[in-house]
Amino acid sequence: MQTLHTVTELRAAVRTWRAAGERVAFVPTMGNLHAGHIHLIAEARARAPRVVASVFVNPLQFGPSEDFDKYPRTLAADAERLAAADCDLLFAPAVEEMYPGGREAHTVVTVPALSDILCGAFRPGHFAGVATVVAKLFGLVQPDVALFGEKDFQQLLVIRRMSADLGLPVEIVGIPTVREADGLAMSSRNQYLGAEERSRAALIYKVLQEAARALGEGARAEDVEARGLATLSNAGFRPDYLAVRAASDLGPPRAGEPRVVLVAAWLGKARLIDNLRF
Ligand code: PAF
């Protein structure tokens, strides 16, 4: 596996593959890779002869009081895991390489329809930061297909919408969430949990399963949301939201259409998000 840090090197590598007519699959990450990321690489491997991963902790998507500075950076271990997973190229640029004129002056891509609700209401500017860096990475890597975990379900819809609105020739693939044995969705931020919090964190998925079950039996969304929020609060979580939405556009749930229940809740220093479609 090649590890490249500059745009010039990346472009040259991708150009060679494209000239040979090889398809490119892309997995963008912020590093600190876990089994969920490696599963994305395996799914990418199954879709194209060339697989590119990026590791870039993107400052644009963190708010001023968020965890940008302490987000775990483990590039050497990430490179080893990617090489073992048969990734062809790791692109790991510095912040100055991605935002050479300064991040404040950089062009911003916004997806207004989806960015101010749910996580966007609690993390102003977050999805503009995500859409901007993903659009930029698409321009640099020029993938045929890009893969994202469904744990970040709102992010996945933002990226789909951004890519469709800008007419980018990239197929966006969502991959089901990889979970720990007790149901907790894998996430780099799980390591912010202490041992006791870690065992309590499994409640998040149980609350989602119970919500989907009750809704499937005809319970009202407002009642299910209120019950789920109370269960989490009583267990010491600080929920930002628990909401039932239409799975296609995160609008109000519509009869006969696929729905999704989404949750974001703090436990200690970790903000956990998860969702379940039904
Ligand atoms: O999901 C992530 O790790 C990030 O939001 C992404 C998509 C790599 C953009 O920085």
Short mmCIF file of C-alpha atoms and ligand atoms in Angstrom, two decimals:
data_model
loop_
_atom_site.label_atom_id
_atom_site.label_comp_id
_atom_site.label_asym_id
_atom_site.label_seq_id
_atom_site.Cartn_x
_atom_site.Cartn_y
_atom_site.Cartn_z
CA MET A 1 0.00 0.00 0.00
CA GLN A 2 1.21 3.49 -0.83
CA THR A 3 0.78 6.20 1.79
CA LEU A 4 0.65 9.65 0.20
CA HIS A 5 0.39 13.04 1.86
CA THR A 6 0.13 15.47 -1.05
CA VAL A 7 -2.50 16.25 -3.64
CA THR A 8 0.10 16.11 -6.43
CA GLU A 9 1.17 12.56 -5.54
CA LEU A 10 -2.44 11.43 -5.13
CA ARG A 11 -3.46 12.82 -8.53
CA ALA A 12 -0.51 11.11 -10.23
CA ALA A 13 -1.35 7.71 -8.69
CA VAL A 14 -5.03 7.93 -9.59
CA ARG A 15 -4.21 9.14 -13.11
CA THR A 16 -2.16 5.97 -13.75
CA TRP A 17 -5.07 3.74 -12.71
CA ARG A 18 -7.62 5.70 -14.70
CA ALA A 19 -5.39 5.52 -17.79
CA ALA A 20 -5.43 1.72 -17.39
CA GLY A 21 -9.24 1.81 -17.22
CA GLU A 22 -9.37 0.68 -13.57
CA ARG A 23 -12.35 1.56 -11.38
CA VAL A 24 -11.61 3.26 -8.06
CA ALA A 25 -13.52 2.73 -4.80
CA PHE A 26 -13.04 5.26 -1.99
CA VAL A 27 -13.51 5.11 1.79
CA PRO A 28 -13.10 8.53 3.46
CA THR A 29 -12.34 8.36 7.21
CA MET A 30 -11.01 10.44 10.08
CA GLY A 31 -8.75 7.56 11.10
CA ASN A 32 -8.50 5.71 14.41
CA LEU A 33 -9.82 2.81 12.41
CA HIS A 34 -11.94 0.04 13.93
CA ALA A 35 -13.62 -3.07 12.54
CA GLY A 36 -16.44 -0.97 11.05
CA HIS A 37 -13.96 0.93 8.86
CA ILE A 38 -12.19 -2.27 7.83
CA HIS A 39 -15.56 -3.71 6.81
CA LEU A 40 -15.99 -0.65 4.53
CA ILE A 41 -12.61 -1.42 2.95
CA ALA A 42 -13.69 -5.04 2.32
CA GLU A 43 -16.92 -3.78 0.72
CA ALA A 44 -14.87 -1.36 -1.40
CA ARG A 45 -12.51 -4.18 -2.42
CA ALA A 46 -15.53 -6.14 -3.70
CA ARG A 47 -16.59 -3.21 -5.90
CA ALA A 48 -13.42 -2.06 -7.67
CA PRO A 49 -9.88 -3.21 -8.48
CA ARG A 50 -8.44 -0.09 -6.81
CA VAL A 51 -9.25 0.97 -3.26
CA VAL A 52 -8.32 4.34 -1.77
CA ALA A 53 -8.84 5.30 1.89
CA SER A 54 -8.30 8.75 3.34
CA VAL A 55 -7.44 9.62 6.92
CA PHE A 56 -8.07 13.29 7.62
CA VAL A 57 -9.40 14.81 10.82
CA ASN A 58 -11.32 17.62 9.17
CA PRO A 59 -11.32 20.80 11.26
CA LEU A 60 -14.23 22.26 9.25
CA GLN A 61 -16.70 19.79 10.71
CA PHE A 62 -15.89 20.42 14.39
CA GLY A 63 -17.49 23.22 16.39
CA PRO A 64 -15.28 25.53 18.52
CA SER A 65 -16.00 23.61 21.75
CA GLU A 66 -15.86 20.13 20.18
CA ASP A 67 -13.18 17.43 20.29
CA PHE A 68 -11.02 18.36 17.24
CA ASP A 69 -7.84 18.66 19.34
CA LYS A 70 -8.33 15.44 21.25
CA TYR A 71 -9.80 13.33 18.43
CA PRO A 72 -7.59 10.18 18.46
CA ARG A 73 -4.88 10.30 15.77
CA THR A 74 -3.30 6.88 15.18
CA LEU A 75 -1.94 7.09 11.63
CA ALA A 76 0.76 4.39 11.91
CA ALA A 77 -1.71 1.81 13.29
CA ASP A 78 -4.33 2.90 10.71
CA ALA A 79 -1.83 2.39 7.86
CA GLU A 80 -1.04 -1.12 9.13
CA ARG A 81 -4.70 -2.08 9.33
CA LEU A 82 -5.41 -0.68 5.86
CA ALA A 83 -2.46 -2.52 4.32
CA ALA A 84 -3.61 -5.76 5.97
CA ALA A 85 -7.09 -5.15 4.51
CA ASP A 86 -5.54 -4.90 1.02
CA CYS A 87 -6.14 -1.18 0.53
CA ASP A 88 -4.08 0.16 -2.41
CA LEU A 89 -3.56 3.74 -1.33
CA LEU A 90 -3.86 5.75 1.87
CA PHE A 91 -4.21 9.50 1.42
CA ALA A 92 -3.33 11.27 4.68
CA PRO A 93 -2.98 15.00 4.02
CA ALA A 94 -2.08 17.68 6.55
CA VAL A 95 -4.66 20.40 7.24
CA GLU A 96 -2.51 22.89 5.23
CA GLU A 97 -2.53 20.55 2.23
CA MET A 98 -6.33 20.43 2.21
CA TYR A 99 -6.93 24.08 3.10
CA PRO A 100 -3.81 25.88 1.80
CA GLY A 101 -5.37 29.35 1.84
CA GLY A 102 -6.63 28.87 5.40
CA ARG A 103 -9.77 27.04 6.39
CA GLU A 104 -11.78 30.23 6.98
CA ALA A 105 -11.26 31.34 3.36
CA HIS A 106 -12.12 27.97 1.81
CA THR A 107 -15.18 27.49 -0.41
CA VAL A 108 -18.00 25.89 1.56
CA VAL A 109 -20.59 23.42 0.28
CA THR A 110 -23.90 23.46 2.14
CA VAL A 111 -26.87 21.12 1.86
CA PRO A 112 -29.63 23.30 3.28
CA ALA A 113 -32.42 20.73 3.09
CA LEU A 114 -30.77 18.36 5.56
CA SER A 115 -28.18 20.26 7.57
CA ASP A 116 -30.11 22.16 10.25
CA ILE A 117 -32.18 19.32 11.69
CA LEU A 118 -31.36 16.50 14.15
CA CYS A 119 -27.53 16.50 14.60
CA GLY A 120 -27.30 19.71 12.56
CA ALA A 121 -29.44 21.57 15.11
CA PHE A 122 -26.98 20.63 17.87
CA ARG A 123 -23.79 20.96 15.79
CA PRO A 124 -24.16 24.15 13.71
CA GLY A 125 -21.92 24.07 10.63
CA HIS A 126 -21.05 20.39 11.07
CA PHE A 127 -22.68 19.12 7.88
CA ALA A 128 -21.32 22.00 5.80
CA GLY A 129 -17.88 20.89 7.02
CA VAL A 130 -18.61 17.29 6.06
CA ALA A 131 -20.11 18.18 2.65
CA THR A 132 -17.17 20.48 1.88
CA VAL A 133 -14.44 17.98 2.69
CA VAL A 134 -16.21 15.07 0.98
CA ALA A 135 -16.84 17.14 -2.18
CA LYS A 136 -13.16 18.13 -2.15
CA LEU A 137 -11.96 14.56 -1.58
CA PHE A 138 -14.21 13.39 -4.43
CA GLY A 139 -12.55 15.99 -6.67
CA LEU A 140 -9.07 14.81 -5.66
CA VAL A 141 -9.60 11.04 -5.65
CA GLN A 142 -12.15 10.95 -8.50
CA PRO A 143 -13.69 7.69 -7.31
CA ASP A 144 -16.32 5.73 -9.20
CA VAL A 145 -17.87 4.61 -5.94
CA ALA A 146 -17.60 5.84 -2.33
CA LEU A 147 -18.67 3.94 0.79
CA PHE A 148 -20.00 5.32 4.08
CA GLY A 149 -21.27 3.65 7.26
CA GLU A 150 -24.98 3.91 7.95
CA LYS A 151 -24.31 4.70 11.63
CA ASP A 152 -23.95 8.31 10.45
CA PHE A 153 -27.29 8.10 8.66
CA GLN A 154 -27.90 11.86 8.38
CA GLN A 155 -24.34 12.30 7.07
CA LEU A 156 -24.99 9.63 4.44
CA LEU A 157 -28.12 11.46 3.22
CA VAL A 158 -26.28 14.81 3.22
CA ILE A 159 -23.50 13.30 1.07
CA ARG A 160 -25.98 11.65 -1.30
CA ARG A 161 -27.84 14.95 -1.72
CA MET A 162 -24.62 16.98 -2.15
CA SER A 163 -23.34 14.55 -4.77
CA ALA A 164 -26.66 14.50 -6.66
CA ASP A 165 -27.10 18.31 -6.52
CA LEU A 166 -23.56 18.93 -7.80
CA GLY A 167 -23.86 16.23 -10.45
CA LEU A 168 -20.79 14.36 -9.20
CA PRO A 169 -20.22 11.07 -11.03
CA VAL A 170 -19.78 9.03 -7.84
CA GLU A 171 -22.01 6.17 -6.73
CA ILE A 172 -22.67 6.60 -2.98
CA VAL A 173 -23.06 3.32 -1.10
CA GLY A 174 -24.29 3.04 2.50
CA ILE A 175 -23.03 0.03 4.46
CA PRO A 176 -24.95 -1.34 7.48
CA THR A 177 -23.57 -0.44 10.89
CA VAL A 178 -21.07 -2.82 12.45
CA ARG A 179 -21.92 -3.44 16.13
CA GLU A 180 -20.16 -4.73 19.22
CA ALA A 181 -21.50 -7.99 20.69
CA ASP A 182 -23.89 -6.07 22.99
CA GLY A 183 -25.28 -3.99 20.10
CA LEU A 184 -23.31 -0.75 20.58
CA ALA A 185 -22.49 0.75 17.18
CA MET A 186 -18.73 0.83 16.59
CA SER A 187 -17.32 4.35 16.75
CA SER A 188 -13.95 5.94 17.42
CA ARG A 189 -15.65 8.05 20.08
CA ASN A 190 -16.62 4.95 22.13
CA GLN A 191 -13.15 5.12 23.66
CA TYR A 192 -14.17 8.32 25.48
CA LEU A 193 -16.40 6.06 27.64
CA GLY A 194 -15.22 4.77 31.01
CA ALA A 195 -15.66 1.03 31.72
CA GLU A 196 -18.99 1.44 33.55
CA GLU A 197 -20.29 3.87 30.89
CA ARG A 198 -19.24 1.46 28.16
CA SER A 199 -21.49 -1.29 29.52
CA ARG A 200 -24.38 1.18 29.97
CA ALA A 201 -23.94 2.46 26.39
CA ALA A 202 -25.54 -0.69 24.96
CA LEU A 203 -28.90 0.73 26.12
CA ILE A 204 -28.90 3.06 23.09
CA TYR A 205 -29.48 0.20 20.64
CA LYS A 206 -32.01 -1.47 22.93
CA VAL A 207 -34.02 1.77 23.04
CA LEU A 208 -33.96 1.92 19.22
CA GLN A 209 -35.10 -1.69 18.92
CA GLU A 210 -37.92 -1.12 21.41
CA ALA A 211 -38.98 2.06 19.54
CA ALA A 212 -39.07 0.25 16.18
CA ARG A 213 -41.05 -2.61 17.74
CA ALA A 214 -43.64 -0.27 19.28
CA LEU A 215 -43.98 1.78 16.08
CA GLY A 216 -44.39 -1.41 14.08
CA GLU A 217 -47.30 -2.29 16.37
CA GLY A 218 -48.93 1.07 15.66
CA ALA A 219 -47.77 3.23 18.59
CA ARG A 220 -47.72 7.02 17.97
CA ALA A 221 -44.31 8.49 17.11
CA GLU A 222 -44.61 11.23 19.82
CA ASP A 223 -45.27 8.61 22.51
CA VAL A 224 -42.40 6.40 21.37
CA GLU A 225 -40.02 9.37 21.26
CA ALA A 226 -41.04 10.52 24.75
CA ARG A 227 -40.65 6.99 26.17
CA GLY A 228 -37.22 6.49 24.59
CA LEU A 229 -35.97 9.87 25.83
CA ALA A 230 -37.20 9.11 29.36
CA THR A 231 -35.51 5.68 29.38
CA LEU A 232 -32.20 7.22 28.35
CA SER A 233 -32.43 10.15 30.81
CA ASN A 234 -33.33 7.79 33.67
CA ALA A 235 -30.20 5.76 32.86
CA GLY A 236 -27.98 8.86 33.11
CA PHE A 237 -27.69 9.74 29.41
CA ARG A 238 -28.16 13.34 28.27
CA PRO A 239 -30.11 12.92 25.03
CA ASP A 240 -29.93 15.60 22.32
CA TYR A 241 -32.82 14.00 20.44
CA LEU A 242 -34.63 10.79 19.66
CA ALA A 243 -36.78 11.15 16.56
CA VAL A 244 -38.83 9.07 14.15
CA ARG A 245 -38.45 10.26 10.55
CA ALA A 246 -38.99 9.23 6.93
CA ALA A 247 -35.90 7.22 5.94
CA SER A 248 -35.64 8.82 2.48
CA ASP A 249 -35.35 12.49 3.49
CA LEU A 250 -35.62 12.71 7.31
CA GLY A 251 -38.95 14.52 6.96
CA PRO A 252 -41.98 13.63 9.09
CA PRO A 253 -42.79 9.90 8.90
CA ARG A 254 -45.25 9.05 6.10
CA ALA A 255 -47.68 6.14 6.11
CA GLY A 256 -46.50 3.16 4.09
CA GLU A 257 -42.93 4.50 3.61
CA PRO A 258 -39.73 3.21 5.27
CA ARG A 259 -39.00 4.99 8.54
CA VAL A 260 -35.91 5.47 10.66
CA VAL A 261 -35.57 6.18 14.36
CA LEU A 262 -32.48 8.23 15.13
CA VAL A 263 -30.85 9.10 18.44
CA ALA A 264 -28.00 11.25 19.72
CA ALA A 265 -27.18 11.17 23.42
CA TRP A 266 -24.27 12.10 25.62
CA LEU A 267 -22.89 9.60 28.09
CA GLY A 268 -20.05 11.13 30.09
CA LYS A 269 -17.70 12.73 27.55
CA ALA A 270 -18.98 10.72 24.56
CA ARG A 271 -21.72 11.87 22.21
CA LEU A 272 -23.18 8.63 20.84
CA ILE A 273 -25.36 8.47 17.73
CA ASP A 274 -27.22 5.52 16.26
CA ASN A 275 -30.29 4.74 14.19
CA LEU A 276 -32.51 1.88 13.11
CA ARG A 277 -34.53 1.64 9.89
CA PHE A 278 -37.77 -0.27 9.81
O1 PAF B 1 -17.62 9.93 8.92
C1 PAF B 1 -16.48 10.45 8.96
O2 PAF B 1 -15.51 9.85 9.41
C2 PAF B 1 -16.30 11.86 8.44
O3 PAF B 1 -17.40 12.65 8.71
C3 PAF B 1 -15.95 11.92 6.94
C4 PAF B 1 -17.06 11.37 6.07
C5 PAF B 1 -14.66 11.12 6.69
C6 PAF B 1 -15.69 13.36 6.51
O4 PAF B 1 -14.67 13.95 7.25
#
